[in-house]
Structures are given as C-alpha cells and as structure tokens.
Coordinates of C-alpha atoms (C1' of nucleotides) in Angstrom, one line a residue:
Chain N
M1 CA -11.1 -12.4 -25.5
A2 CA -11.9 -8.7 -24.0
V3 CA -10.3 -8.5 -20.6
R4 CA -13.3 -8.4 -18.1
V5 CA -11.7 -7.8 -14.3
R6 CA -14.0 -6.9 -11.1
F7 CA -13.5 -5.4 -7.8
A8 CA -15.3 -7.3 -5.2
P9 CA -15.2 -5.8 -1.8
S10 CA -17.6 -6.9 1.0
P11 CA -19.4 -3.7 2.6
T12 CA -18.4 -3.9 6.2
G13 CA -16.9 -0.9 7.5
Q14 CA -15.5 1.9 5.4
V15 CA -13.1 1.4 2.6
H16 CA -9.7 1.3 3.5
I17 CA -6.6 1.9 1.8
G18 CA -5.9 -1.3 0.6
N19 CA -8.9 -2.4 -0.8
I20 CA -9.0 1.1 -3.2
R21 CA -5.7 0.3 -4.2
T22 CA -6.5 -3.2 -5.5
A23 CA -9.5 -1.4 -7.3
I24 CA -7.2 0.7 -8.8
F25 CA -5.0 -1.6 -10.1
N26 CA -8.1 -3.5 -11.7
W27 CA -9.1 0.2 -13.0
L28 CA -6.2 0.6 -14.5
F29 CA -5.7 -2.7 -16.0
A30 CA -8.8 -2.8 -17.3
R31 CA -8.7 0.4 -18.8
H32 CA -5.5 -0.2 -20.2
E33 CA -6.3 -3.2 -22.3
K34 CA -9.6 -1.5 -23.4
G35 CA -12.0 -4.1 -21.1
E36 CA -14.2 -4.0 -18.5
F37 CA -14.4 -3.0 -15.0
L38 CA -17.3 -4.6 -13.1
L39 CA -17.9 -4.1 -9.1
R40 CA -19.5 -7.1 -7.3
I41 CA -20.5 -6.4 -3.9
E42 CA -20.0 -9.3 -1.7
D43 CA -22.5 -8.9 1.1
T44 CA -22.9 -12.0 2.2
D45 CA -22.5 -11.4 5.7
L46 CA -25.5 -9.7 6.4
E47 CA -24.7 -9.6 9.7
R48 CA -21.7 -7.1 8.7
S49 CA -22.8 -5.6 5.6
T50 CA -24.7 -2.4 5.8
Q51 CA -26.4 0.0 3.1
D52 CA -24.1 2.8 4.9
A53 CA -21.0 1.2 3.9
I54 CA -22.3 0.6 0.3
D55 CA -23.2 4.2 0.1
K56 CA -19.6 5.1 1.5
L57 CA -17.6 2.7 -0.8
M58 CA -19.6 3.9 -4.1
D59 CA -18.9 7.7 -2.6
C60 CA -15.4 6.9 -2.9
M61 CA -15.1 5.2 -5.9
A62 CA -17.1 8.0 -7.3
W63 CA -14.7 10.7 -5.8
L64 CA -11.2 8.8 -7.3
G65 CA -13.1 8.5 -10.6
L66 CA -13.2 4.5 -10.6
D67 CA -15.9 4.0 -13.5
Y68 CA -17.4 0.6 -13.7
D69 CA -18.6 -1.0 -16.5
G70 CA -22.0 -2.8 -16.3
E71 CA -24.4 -3.1 -13.4
V72 CA -23.4 -3.5 -10.1
M73 CA -23.5 -7.2 -9.1
Y74 CA -24.9 -7.9 -5.2
Q75 CA -23.6 -11.1 -4.4
S76 CA -26.4 -11.7 -1.6
R77 CA -28.9 -11.6 -3.9
R78 CA -26.9 -14.8 -5.5
S79 CA -27.4 -17.6 -3.2
A80 CA -29.7 -19.4 -5.2
D81 CA -26.9 -19.9 -7.6
H82 CA -24.4 -20.6 -5.3
V83 CA -25.9 -23.7 -3.7
V84 CA -27.2 -25.0 -7.6
A85 CA -23.4 -25.0 -8.1
A86 CA -22.6 -26.8 -5.1
T87 CA -25.7 -29.5 -5.9
E88 CA -23.9 -29.9 -9.6
L89 CA -20.5 -30.5 -7.9
K90 CA -21.9 -32.7 -5.6
A91 CA -23.7 -34.6 -8.8
K92 CA -19.9 -34.5 -10.3
R93 CA -18.3 -36.4 -7.2
F94 CA -16.7 -32.8 -6.6
A95 CA -18.4 -32.3 -3.4
Y96 CA -19.6 -34.4 -0.7
D97 CA -21.8 -33.9 2.8
G98 CA -19.8 -33.9 5.5
K99 CA -20.7 -34.8 9.1
P100 CA -23.8 -33.4 10.5
D101 CA -23.6 -31.1 13.4
E102 CA -25.7 -30.9 16.4
S103 CA -28.7 -30.1 14.4
G104 CA -28.8 -32.9 11.9
R105 CA -27.0 -30.8 8.9
A106 CA -24.3 -31.3 7.2
P107 CA -22.0 -28.8 5.5
V108 CA -20.9 -29.4 1.7
Y109 CA -17.2 -30.0 1.3
F110 CA -15.4 -29.6 -2.4
R111 CA -13.4 -32.3 -2.9
I112 CA -9.6 -31.6 -4.4
P113 CA -10.2 -33.5 -7.9
V114 CA -8.5 -37.1 -6.8
A115 CA -7.8 -37.8 -9.9
G116 CA -7.2 -36.0 -13.4
D117 CA -5.2 -32.9 -14.0
A118 CA -8.1 -30.4 -13.8
G119 CA -7.7 -28.7 -17.1
G120 CA -3.6 -28.3 -16.4
A121 CA -3.9 -27.2 -12.6
I122 CA -2.5 -30.4 -11.1
R123 CA 0.7 -32.2 -11.7
T124 CA 2.4 -34.9 -10.6
V125 CA 5.9 -34.3 -8.6
G126 CA 6.5 -37.4 -8.2
P127 CA 7.1 -40.1 -5.3
A128 CA 7.1 -39.0 -1.4
E129 CA 7.2 -40.3 1.8
R130 CA 6.8 -38.9 5.5
E131 CA 7.7 -40.2 8.9
L132 CA 4.8 -40.8 11.4
D133 CA 4.3 -41.5 14.9
A134 CA 3.5 -44.8 15.1
R135 CA 1.6 -44.6 18.5
E136 CA -1.0 -42.2 16.9
T137 CA -3.6 -43.8 14.9
V138 CA -3.9 -42.8 11.2
K139 CA -7.4 -42.5 9.5
I140 CA -8.6 -42.5 6.1
A141 CA -11.8 -41.0 5.8
P142 CA -14.3 -39.5 2.8
D143 CA -13.1 -35.9 3.6
G144 CA -9.2 -37.1 3.5
V145 CA -6.3 -38.5 6.1
S146 CA -5.2 -37.5 9.1
F147 CA -2.2 -39.0 10.8
A148 CA 0.6 -37.6 13.4
G149 CA 3.8 -36.4 12.0
L150 CA 6.8 -36.3 14.4
S151 CA 8.0 -33.1 15.2
A152 CA 12.1 -31.9 15.7
K153 CA 11.9 -33.2 19.4
G154 CA 9.4 -36.3 18.1
S155 CA 6.1 -35.6 20.0
P156 CA 3.2 -36.1 17.6
M157 CA 2.2 -33.7 15.2
P158 CA -1.5 -33.7 13.9
M159 CA -1.4 -33.0 10.2
A160 CA -4.4 -33.8 7.8
C161 CA -4.6 -33.6 4.1
C162 CA -7.0 -34.4 1.5
L163 CA -7.3 -37.9 -1.0
A164 CA -6.2 -35.7 -3.7
G165 CA -3.1 -35.2 -2.0
V166 CA -1.7 -38.8 -1.6
R167 CA -2.3 -40.7 -4.5
E168 CA -1.1 -44.0 -4.3
L169 CA -0.6 -44.0 -0.3
K170 CA 0.6 -46.9 1.6
L171 CA 1.1 -47.2 5.2
H172 CA 4.1 -48.8 6.8
A173 CA 4.8 -50.4 10.1
A174 CA 7.9 -49.6 11.6
D175 CA 9.4 -53.4 10.3
G176 CA 8.5 -52.1 6.3
T177 CA 5.3 -54.5 6.4
E178 CA 2.5 -52.7 4.5
L179 CA -0.3 -52.1 6.6
F180 CA -2.8 -50.3 4.3
D181 CA -3.4 -49.4 0.5
L182 CA -5.4 -46.7 -0.7
E183 CA -5.6 -47.2 -4.4
S184 CA -7.3 -50.7 -3.9
N185 CA -9.9 -49.0 -1.2
L186 CA -10.4 -45.7 -2.9
E187 CA -13.5 -46.1 -4.3
A188 CA -15.0 -47.5 -1.0
V189 CA -13.5 -44.3 0.8
L190 CA -15.5 -42.4 -1.7
N191 CA -18.1 -43.8 -1.2
G192 CA -18.0 -43.0 2.6
E193 CA -16.2 -45.6 4.4
T194 CA -13.3 -44.7 6.9
F195 CA -10.5 -46.4 7.9
T196 CA -8.1 -46.7 10.9
V197 CA -4.8 -47.9 10.7
A198 CA -2.7 -48.6 14.3
G199 CA 0.8 -48.3 14.2
A200 CA 2.2 -47.0 10.8
A201 CA 5.6 -45.3 11.5
K202 CA 5.9 -44.2 7.0
M203 CA 3.4 -43.4 4.8
T204 CA 4.5 -43.3 1.1
F205 CA 2.7 -41.6 -1.6
L206 CA 2.9 -40.0 -5.1
R207 CA 3.5 -36.1 -4.4
R208 CA 1.0 -34.0 -6.8
E209 CA 0.7 -30.1 -6.8
V210 CA -2.0 -27.5 -7.9
F211 CA 0.3 -25.1 -9.9
Y212 CA -0.6 -21.5 -12.0
R213 CA 1.3 -18.7 -13.6
D214 CA 0.4 -15.7 -11.4
L215 CA 0.6 -12.4 -13.5
I216 CA 2.6 -10.6 -11.0
K217 CA 4.2 -13.4 -8.8
G218 CA 5.0 -15.5 -11.9
E219 CA 4.4 -19.3 -11.2
L220 CA 3.3 -20.7 -7.8
S221 CA 2.7 -24.1 -6.7
K222 CA 1.1 -26.1 -3.9
P223 CA 1.8 -29.9 -2.6
L224 CA -1.7 -31.5 -2.7
D225 CA -0.8 -33.2 0.5
G226 CA -0.4 -29.6 2.3
V227 CA -4.2 -29.0 1.4
K228 CA -7.3 -30.0 2.8
D229 CA -10.9 -30.4 1.2
Q230 CA -12.6 -26.9 1.8
I231 CA -16.0 -26.4 3.3
I232 CA -18.4 -25.0 0.4
V233 CA -21.8 -24.8 1.9
R234 CA -22.2 -24.2 5.6
S235 CA -24.7 -26.5 7.4
D236 CA -26.9 -24.2 7.6
G237 CA -27.1 -24.2 4.0
S238 CA -25.5 -20.9 3.4
P239 CA -22.6 -20.6 0.5
V240 CA -18.9 -19.9 1.7
F241 CA -16.8 -17.4 0.2
H242 CA -14.8 -19.4 -1.7
L243 CA -18.3 -20.8 -3.5
A244 CA -20.0 -17.9 -3.8
N245 CA -17.0 -15.9 -5.3
V246 CA -15.9 -18.2 -7.9
V247 CA -19.4 -18.6 -9.1
D248 CA -19.7 -14.8 -9.3
D249 CA -16.6 -15.0 -11.3
I250 CA -18.0 -17.4 -13.5
A251 CA -21.2 -15.6 -14.0
Q252 CA -19.4 -12.4 -14.4
E253 CA -17.1 -14.2 -17.1
V254 CA -14.2 -12.8 -15.6
T255 CA -11.2 -13.1 -17.1
H256 CA -8.3 -11.5 -14.8
I257 CA -8.7 -11.7 -11.2
I258 CA -6.4 -9.0 -9.8
R259 CA -6.4 -8.8 -5.7
G260 CA -4.5 -8.8 -2.5
D261 CA -1.6 -11.3 -2.2
D262 CA -3.4 -12.6 1.1
H263 CA -5.3 -14.5 -1.1
V264 CA -2.9 -16.6 -2.8
E265 CA -3.7 -19.7 -1.2
N266 CA -7.1 -19.7 -1.5
T267 CA -6.5 -19.4 -5.6
Y268 CA -5.1 -23.2 -5.5
R269 CA -8.5 -24.1 -4.4
H270 CA -10.5 -21.6 -6.6
I271 CA -8.7 -22.8 -9.7
L272 CA -9.9 -26.2 -8.8
L273 CA -13.4 -25.1 -8.4
F274 CA -13.6 -23.4 -11.6
H275 CA -12.4 -26.2 -13.1
A276 CA -15.0 -28.3 -11.5
L277 CA -17.5 -26.3 -12.6
G278 CA -16.7 -26.4 -15.7
A279 CA -15.6 -22.6 -16.4
P280 CA -12.5 -21.4 -18.1
I281 CA -10.0 -20.7 -15.2
P282 CA -9.4 -17.0 -15.3
Q283 CA -5.5 -15.5 -14.9
Y284 CA -4.6 -14.1 -11.6
G285 CA -2.4 -11.8 -10.4
H286 CA -2.0 -11.1 -6.6
L287 CA -1.0 -7.8 -5.3
P288 CA 1.5 -6.9 -2.2
M289 CA -0.1 -5.7 0.7
I290 CA 0.1 -2.2 1.7
V291 CA 1.6 -2.0 5.3
N292 CA 1.2 0.9 7.7
A293 CA 4.2 2.9 9.1
A294 CA 4.5 -0.2 12.0
G295 CA 5.2 -2.4 9.1
K296 CA 2.1 -4.1 9.9
P297 CA -1.1 -4.8 7.1
Y298 CA -3.3 -2.3 7.6
S299 CA -6.6 -3.9 9.3
K300 CA -10.0 -3.0 9.5
R301 CA -9.5 -1.6 12.5
D302 CA -6.6 0.9 11.5
G303 CA -8.9 4.0 11.7
D304 CA -6.6 6.3 9.9
A305 CA -6.3 4.5 6.7
F306 CA -10.0 4.9 5.7
V307 CA -10.2 6.6 2.0
G308 CA -13.0 8.5 3.6
D309 CA -10.3 10.1 5.9
F310 CA -7.8 11.0 3.6
R311 CA -10.7 12.9 1.5
T312 CA -11.6 14.9 5.0
R313 CA -7.8 15.7 5.9
G314 CA -7.9 17.6 3.0
F315 CA -6.1 15.6 0.0
L316 CA -6.9 15.6 -3.5
A317 CA -8.5 12.7 -5.1
E318 CA -5.7 12.8 -8.0
A319 CA -3.1 12.8 -6.1
L320 CA -4.4 10.0 -3.6
F321 CA -4.8 8.1 -6.8
N322 CA -1.5 8.8 -8.2
Y323 CA 0.1 8.1 -5.0
L324 CA -1.7 4.8 -4.4
A325 CA -0.9 3.7 -8.3
L326 CA 2.8 3.9 -7.3
L327 CA 2.3 1.6 -4.2
G328 CA 3.8 -1.5 -5.7
W329 CA 3.8 -0.3 -9.3
S330 CA 6.0 2.5 -11.3
P331 CA 6.3 2.8 -14.9
G332 CA 9.5 1.8 -15.4
D333 CA 10.9 4.9 -15.8
D334 CA 11.4 8.2 -13.5
R335 CA 7.9 9.7 -13.4
E336 CA 6.1 9.9 -10.4
K337 CA 3.6 12.6 -10.9
L338 CA 1.4 10.9 -13.5
S339 CA -2.4 11.9 -15.5
K340 CA -4.9 8.8 -15.1
P341 CA -4.5 9.0 -18.9
E342 CA -0.4 8.7 -18.2
M343 CA -1.1 6.0 -16.0
I344 CA -3.3 3.8 -18.0
A345 CA -0.6 4.0 -21.0
A346 CA 2.1 2.8 -19.0
F347 CA 0.0 0.1 -16.6
T348 CA 1.0 -3.3 -17.2
L349 CA 0.9 -6.0 -14.2
D350 CA 4.7 -7.5 -15.1
R351 CA 5.4 -3.8 -13.8
V352 CA 3.9 -4.9 -10.2
K353 CA 6.0 -5.5 -7.6
S354 CA 5.6 -8.6 -5.3
S355 CA 6.9 -7.7 -2.1
A356 CA 4.6 -5.6 0.7
A357 CA 4.9 -1.8 0.6
Q358 CA 4.8 0.9 3.2
L359 CA 2.7 4.1 2.9
D360 CA 4.7 7.1 3.3
A361 CA 2.7 10.2 4.6
N362 CA 5.1 12.7 3.7
K363 CA 5.7 11.8 0.2
L364 CA 1.8 11.5 -0.3
L365 CA 1.3 15.1 1.2
N366 CA 4.6 16.6 -1.0
L367 CA 2.2 15.0 -4.3
N368 CA -0.6 16.6 -2.7
G369 CA 1.3 19.5 -2.9
L370 CA 2.3 19.3 -6.4
Y371 CA -1.7 18.6 -6.9
V372 CA -2.8 21.6 -5.2
A373 CA -0.3 24.0 -6.6
E374 CA -1.8 23.4 -10.5
L375 CA -4.9 23.6 -9.7
A376 CA -7.0 26.3 -11.6
P377 CA -7.4 29.2 -9.0
E378 CA -11.0 29.1 -9.5
T379 CA -11.1 25.0 -8.5
F380 CA -8.9 25.7 -5.6
V381 CA -11.2 28.0 -4.3
E382 CA -14.4 26.2 -4.9
L383 CA -12.7 23.2 -2.9
G384 CA -10.8 25.3 -0.4
W385 CA -14.2 26.8 0.7
K386 CA -15.8 23.6 1.3
Y387 CA -13.3 23.0 3.7
F388 CA -13.4 26.3 5.1
L389 CA -17.1 26.2 6.0
P390 CA -17.0 25.5 9.5
V391 CA -14.5 28.5 10.3
A392 CA -16.6 30.8 8.1
A393 CA -20.0 30.0 9.7
E394 CA -18.0 30.8 12.8
L395 CA -16.5 33.7 11.4
R396 CA -19.7 35.1 9.2
V397 CA -17.2 35.1 6.5
D398 CA -18.7 34.8 2.8
R399 CA -17.5 32.9 -0.3
A400 CA -16.7 36.7 -1.7
E401 CA -14.0 37.3 0.9
F402 CA -12.8 34.2 1.0
A403 CA -11.7 33.7 -2.8
P404 CA -8.7 36.5 -3.2
V405 CA -7.7 35.1 0.4
A406 CA -7.5 31.8 -1.1
R407 CA -6.2 32.6 -4.5
F408 CA -3.4 34.6 -2.6
M409 CA -2.5 31.4 -0.4
Q410 CA -2.8 28.9 -2.6
S411 CA 0.8 28.1 -4.0
R412 CA 1.8 27.5 -0.2
T413 CA -1.5 25.3 0.9
K414 CA -0.7 21.2 0.6
L415 CA -3.5 20.1 2.3
F416 CA -7.2 21.9 2.0
T417 CA -7.4 21.5 6.0
Q418 CA -4.7 24.1 6.2
V419 CA -7.4 26.5 4.8
A420 CA -8.1 26.8 8.6
E421 CA -4.8 28.7 9.1
Y422 CA -6.5 31.5 6.9
R423 CA -8.0 32.4 10.0
Y424 CA -6.2 35.8 10.9
F425 CA -7.2 37.2 7.4
F426 CA -10.4 37.7 8.9
S427 CA -10.5 37.4 12.2
D428 CA -9.1 39.3 15.0
D429 CA -9.3 36.3 17.1
Y430 CA -6.2 34.2 16.4
E431 CA -3.5 32.8 18.3
F432 CA 0.1 34.6 18.8
D433 CA 3.4 32.8 18.2
A434 CA 3.9 31.7 21.4
K435 CA 7.9 32.3 21.2
N436 CA 8.6 34.8 19.1
A437 CA 5.4 37.4 19.8
P438 CA 6.5 38.2 23.5
K439 CA 10.2 38.2 22.3
F440 CA 9.6 40.9 19.1
L441 CA 6.7 42.9 20.7
G442 CA 8.5 43.5 23.9
R443 CA 11.4 45.2 22.6
P444 CA 11.5 48.5 23.1
E445 CA 12.6 50.3 19.7
V446 CA 10.3 47.4 18.0
R447 CA 7.1 48.9 20.2
K448 CA 7.7 52.8 19.0
A449 CA 8.5 51.5 15.6
L450 CA 5.5 49.8 15.2
L451 CA 3.3 52.5 16.8
A452 CA 4.8 54.8 14.1
V453 CA 3.8 52.0 11.4
A454 CA 0.1 52.1 12.9
A455 CA 0.3 55.7 12.5
A456 CA 1.7 55.7 9.1
L457 CA -0.8 52.9 8.1
D458 CA -3.7 54.7 9.3
A459 CA -3.3 58.0 7.6
A460 CA -2.5 56.2 4.6
K461 CA -4.9 57.2 1.6
S462 CA -4.7 53.7 -0.2
F463 CA -3.9 50.6 1.4
A464 CA -2.8 48.6 -1.8
A465 CA -0.2 46.4 -1.3
E466 CA 2.3 48.7 -3.1
E467 CA 1.2 51.5 -0.7
V468 CA 1.8 49.2 2.5
A469 CA 5.2 47.9 1.3
A470 CA 6.3 51.7 0.8
I471 CA 5.1 52.7 4.1
L472 CA 6.6 50.0 5.8
T473 CA 10.1 51.0 3.9
A474 CA 9.3 54.7 4.8
V475 CA 9.0 53.4 8.8
E476 CA 12.0 51.3 8.7
A477 CA 14.5 54.2 7.4
A478 CA 12.6 56.8 9.8
E479 CA 13.3 54.9 13.1
G480 CA 16.8 53.5 11.8
F481 CA 15.7 49.8 11.3
A482 CA 17.5 48.2 8.3
H483 CA 15.3 47.3 5.8
G484 CA 13.3 44.3 6.4
K485 CA 13.7 44.4 10.1
L486 CA 10.4 45.5 11.1
F487 CA 8.4 42.8 8.6
Q488 CA 8.5 40.3 11.4
P489 CA 7.3 41.9 14.5
V490 CA 4.7 43.7 12.3
R491 CA 3.7 40.3 10.9
L492 CA 3.5 38.6 14.3
A493 CA 1.6 42.0 15.6
A494 CA -1.2 41.5 12.6
T495 CA -1.3 38.0 12.0
G496 CA 0.4 36.5 15.1
A497 CA 2.4 34.0 13.1
N498 CA 5.9 34.2 12.3
G499 CA 5.9 33.4 8.9
G500 CA 3.5 33.3 5.9
A501 CA 2.6 34.6 2.5
E502 CA 4.4 38.1 1.5
L503 CA 3.6 40.7 3.9
D504 CA 2.3 44.0 2.0
Q505 CA -0.5 42.0 0.1
T506 CA -0.9 40.2 3.5
L507 CA -1.8 43.2 5.2
A508 CA -4.1 45.1 2.2
L509 CA -6.1 41.5 2.1
I510 CA -6.7 41.9 6.0
G511 CA -7.7 45.6 5.5
K512 CA -6.6 49.2 7.4
E513 CA -8.5 49.2 10.1
R514 CA -8.0 45.7 11.1
V515 CA -4.1 45.8 10.7
V516 CA -4.0 49.3 12.8
R517 CA -5.8 48.2 15.4
R518 CA -4.2 44.8 15.6
I519 CA -1.1 46.4 16.1
R520 CA -1.8 48.5 18.5
R521 CA -3.8 46.1 20.4
A522 CA -0.3 43.6 20.3
L523 CA 1.1 46.2 21.7
E524 CA -1.3 46.1 24.9
L525 CA -1.4 42.6 24.7
F526 CA 2.4 41.8 25.1
P527 CA 4.4 44.1 27.7
E528 CA 7.7 46.2 27.0
R529 CA 10.6 44.0 27.9
T530 CA 13.9 45.2 28.5
A531 CA 15.9 42.5 29.0
Chain C
rG1 C1' 4.7 -26.7 14.1
rU2 C1' 3.6 -26.9 8.7
rC3 C1' 2.8 -25.1 4.2
rC4 C1' 3.2 -20.7 0.3
rC5 C1' 4.9 -16.1 -0.3
rU6 C1' 8.6 -12.3 0.1
rA7 C1' 13.8 -9.2 1.3
rU8 C1' 17.8 -2.5 -3.1
rC9 C1' 19.3 4.1 0.9
rG10 C1' 14.7 5.8 7.0
rU11 C1' 10.2 5.5 3.1
rC12 C1' 8.3 4.7 -2.2
rU13 C1' 11.2 2.5 -6.2
rA14 C1' 14.8 1.8 -10.8
rG15 C1' 17.6 -2.2 -11.5
rA16 C1' 15.5 -9.3 -16.1
rG17 C1' 24.2 -11.5 -15.5
rG18 C1' 29.0 -6.9 -17.8
rC19 C1' 25.9 -0.2 -18.8
rC20 C1' 26.2 -0.1 -11.5
rU21 C1' 31.7 4.0 -8.4
rA22 C1' 23.8 1.2 -8.1
rG23 C1' 19.5 6.1 -10.8
rG24 C1' 15.1 8.6 -9.3
rA25 C1' 11.7 10.4 -5.6
rC26 C1' 10.1 12.1 -0.4
rA27 C1' 12.0 13.0 4.4
rC28 C1' 16.5 14.8 6.3
rC29 C1' 21.5 18.3 6.2
rG30 C1' 23.8 22.4 3.7
rG31 C1' 23.9 26.4 0.1
rG32 C1' 21.2 30.2 -3.0
rU33 C1' 16.5 32.5 -4.7
rU34 C1' 12.4 35.0 -1.9
rU35 C1' 13.2 41.6 3.1
rU36 C1' 9.7 36.4 6.7
rC37 C1' 7.6 31.2 6.0
rA38 C1' 6.6 28.2 1.6
rU39 C1' 7.6 27.3 -3.5
rC40 C1' 11.7 27.0 -6.9
rC41 C1' 17.0 25.9 -7.8
rC42 C1' 22.0 24.0 -6.6
rG43 C1' 25.0 20.5 -3.5
rG44 C1' 25.4 16.6 0.7
rC45 C1' 23.8 12.2 3.7
rA46 C1' 21.9 6.8 2.8
rA47 C1' 20.8 0.9 0.6
rC48 C1' 21.6 -4.2 -2.9
rC49 C1' 19.3 -9.1 4.7
rG50 C1' 24.0 -13.1 6.2
rG51 C1' 26.7 -17.4 4.0
rG52 C1' 27.5 -20.6 0.7
rG53 C1' 27.5 -21.9 -4.4
rU54 C1' 27.3 -21.0 -10.5
rU55 C1' 29.9 -17.9 -13.7
rC56 C1' 35.5 -14.7 -16.7
rG57 C1' 32.0 -11.6 -14.2
rA58 C1' 25.9 -11.6 -9.4
rA59 C1' 21.8 -6.4 -6.4
rU60 C1' 20.3 -9.9 -10.8
rC61 C1' 20.7 -16.8 -11.1
rC62 C1' 20.5 -21.3 -7.4
rC63 C1' 20.9 -23.3 -2.2
rC64 C1' 21.0 -23.0 3.1
rG65 C1' 20.2 -19.4 6.8
rU66 C1' 17.9 -15.1 9.1
rG67 C1' 13.9 -11.4 9.1
rG68 C1' 8.9 -9.7 7.8
rG69 C1' 4.2 -11.2 5.9
rG70 C1' -0.1 -15.0 4.7
rA71 C1' -2.2 -19.5 4.8
rU72 C1' -4.0 -23.4 8.2
rG73 C1' -11.8 -21.2 9.7
rC74 C1' -18.9 -24.1 8.9
rC75 C1' -14.4 -15.6 8.1
rA76 C1' -14.2 -12.4 3.5

RNA sequence: GUCCCUAUCGUCUAGAGGCCUAGGACACCGGGUUUUCAUCCCGGCAACCGGGGUUCGAAUCCCCGUGGGGAUGCCA
C-alpha cells in the first residue's frame, strides 16, 4: 500500500521549530517512500486558531519547500463526521455517556475495549495484585474503578483506571475474604450500575496491556490498569482532539503517523480508537523533542524558535532544512551537508534517534555560511538586497550600487542580516572601532603617513584596486613603514572597522572622493596622542 | 505519587557484542595561508551517567539506581 503521511499542526500562534521539524521528517519519509504528504489544519480550537497563523504556516512551508499533496483538510469543517463517529462508537458499546454537567448535558467517553485483543493491540500479561488502603472505599462504575493505593509512607493514594484494565477483578478484605467479583457484575456495570465496596485491603486482577511497535522507539507498551477512559466529545457536543485526530486520519487514509514523542501516551488510546472505528491501525513513529539551550522543550512561548524568525534573521531555507533534518537523524555516514535529494535518498525512520536533541545556534550558523558561500552571485545579490532594503532606503542606495559590493562581500557573509554591515561602502555615517580607531589614528607618524596617503590617492588618475594597492605600497615605503603596516590605520579611517575584505578592493568600491574625504575627516575626529 | 520514554565529547551525532586506543561535525585552543578579518589547510582539547550482572569479550544485552523528558485535562 502506498505510504500516506500527514502534517497536522494547530494554527495557534506561529509555527515553531519543533513543529516544522515534524513536517520535515514526514515530508522526507513520504518522498523517500514515493508516497504522499498530506496537510491537515487542526483548527478546532476556534478561540485560538487564526487565519493569520494559517497564512504564516503556509508561508513557512512554502519557504522550506515542503510541498504537500492533495487538498488541505480543515478539521473545523469536519465536526459533523467526528460526532457521527462518536455515535457509531456508542452503538458498538465502545463509548458511553458520562456524568451530566450543571447544564444537564453529558460528555461522551471512549471505553477501552473490555474484551478482545483489539485487533492485536491488547495482550494479557498475567495476574496482578495491588495493596489497597482499607480505610477508603473502592468504587466500581461504568467509567472505571477508583481506589486508594498505599504510598510508601502509608498514606492513601487515590488512583483510577478503566474497566478494561482490571479484568477478573476481585476485592479482598484484610483477612482474605472476597468482597467483590467484577466478572459476575460486569454486565451490570457496563449497563450503568455503580458498586461501592468498603474495607478492601487488596485487589487482584488480570493485567492486560496495549502495545505497538513504534517505527522509531521499538516495541512500546502500557498496562491498561494505568489507563483511564477518555472523553471524546465534550458536554457541549464538540469533539475532542483524540477523536477528531483519529477520525481525520481515517478519512485521509493515513498509513504512517510520524509526530512528536509527547504523543506516545496518546497513541495507546488512538490505536484502540482506530480499531473500535473499524479502521486499520496505522504505523506510528515518534520523533524526539527538540530542546532549547537550557535543555527545556521549546514551547509556544519560546519567542526565539519561530520558523519565520529564522528567515528574518537571515538564514537560508536550505540551511535550516538541512540542519533540522540532522536533529535526531543522520544519514549514517559522515555527511552533514546534504541536498534535499540526498536526504530523501538516505532518509529512513530506523535511523532516527529516540532521545531529545538540543538546537545548536553555532552549528546552524556555520551550516548557513556554507550554503551562503555556494549561492550563485546573482542569487546572493538578490537575496541580500531584500535584507539591505531598510539601509538602502535610508542611504538612498540603489540595487546597481549594491550589487558589486554584495558580490565582493559574499564569501565573508554567513547570515543575511550581516549585509547591514555593508553600510560603510555607501555612507560616511559609520561607527568607528572604539578601541583601535583612537589608538592607531592618534599616532603622529601614522597621521603624517595618512595625510600622504590621502594626497596620493587624491592625485591618482585611476582608482582601480591595483592602482590603490600600488599607491599604498609606495606611500608605505616613502614614509618608512614596513609593507602592510599602514593597512590597518587606512582601513580604520576609511571604514571605521578593524578588519574586513581586501583593502584595495574595498577602497576602490567606496570611491576616490569618499576615501580621501574620510581619511582627512578621521584625522580631525581623533586627536593626536603622543603617549 | 504513579505510569511511559530516554541517557556517547560543551553541542549535534557515528556506533546494532570483538573492527573502539570510541570516529565525524560545530564550538574552543594552537599553527600555516591571507600584508588585516573571514574563508581554507594542519594539529590539539574533549565523551560511553553510576552500580551490579550476562559473556572468553559490553558503549552495545539485562537489572537497579540517578539525571532529563512526557503523560496523568471536557488543551492540542
């Protein structure tokens, strides 16, 4: 069967890096398997879902090249189907009404299957028992059993579980007499009757567990006596995430569900829902979380982890994509910079790690620099121009002036926001290196030489890079400076910076008049210092 | 509290019982190239969470601790 996966974000706020990483893995998996990558917007939380968030999400996906197949499914338009599914579950006795709220309306609970193996998802582990606090009563109700266990200190610990978790339940008094037998009363309980038993000191039951084989984490299981029945329709009639999610996955005929590992606990229930709804159970793969520099999972509140922010901060989509794909996955060899086709070819879920990964801003930056370096010059100019726009507007620089500077600076630009540092090519209004400018420009012999440089440059017939270099060399010799010793002061005077691209070319790009003017002005700005 | 998951350099990772004296990358520190800075090249620092098993042999398998995360919602 052809692979069909989906990315199902809820459009509340901006997409963060953890969400989009999930999308990337789904996409990679789908493309590798030559299957389909579907998109479903889980916008059932009308309070918090906004069109703006949906637009931003689509924008981020397009930016990263996450193309999806087919039509987008909007979950909010499918509540009728969800409710129908709940009704169907009730008819099959897989669901029941809970206690009505103040307004008299009842929520609907999904009942963990009391009998059967749920299509191979439930297995019997064996007999089990648990000490109880005899001072507390045990309640056996249609929505499960509640009882009080014993804590290490001997105080009562309230606990509850679904009926399915305690098949063959028997309650015993401290002296061993049997107080209650579930099997003989099961039908009554299922039909709505509630029993209360006092004085029980021990419970014995048959332990059963839900299990499945996770594509990433391997076999996972959970004893049913640790699981409670789940509400699937609220008392106001609206479907809950679990129901909607499963019903929509069935509708979209999803074959593999790849999502964050904060969902593993839900999976046990979702599997049972699939089965109860008569649908084949999909394969699951749970991705490790991405944590921030503090080692904590990114939350929607983490302002610095929004995908859009990486874009505005000057990262390239290819670099972010590549970096994120490597968070929790590796191709198995030493490759770290991979193109999308290479990633698609190498991507398999069994190579995904199962422990959390921390985002390393340094490594991302380095990778971005690698991608920037290999951009075609025209592309670099085009992209860089967008980031330079605010500065360009302020300085009245047009694209034709920007282009040669950008081409010249590309190799040393790692992040597009760095194009703002090109400012000194166009404007005399730049910052001087606070430490080195006063130091170098204050030296008497340097000041004298700088004046000579300004004069020589002013008299130059051509201002090509080679000519500039020749002039600098000549003045250095004439003023008694070793070759290269004047470069730093000249750069400080003409650009304010202590380092930068090749000086001759930099000066040539800035232009003769400006350079000469700047050198002379710098000498006025910084006084002579004899010390 | 209970249940589930998880654990290799600071960080991302390779590692499926002998190829491990634990490899690569980022960061960091040296050196070289660059008359500067960055790139680039060379070198260095740096890890199997702890304790028990199993085995001729364990980073790899099992158990117990400990740390981290998740769940325990009429949130998604």
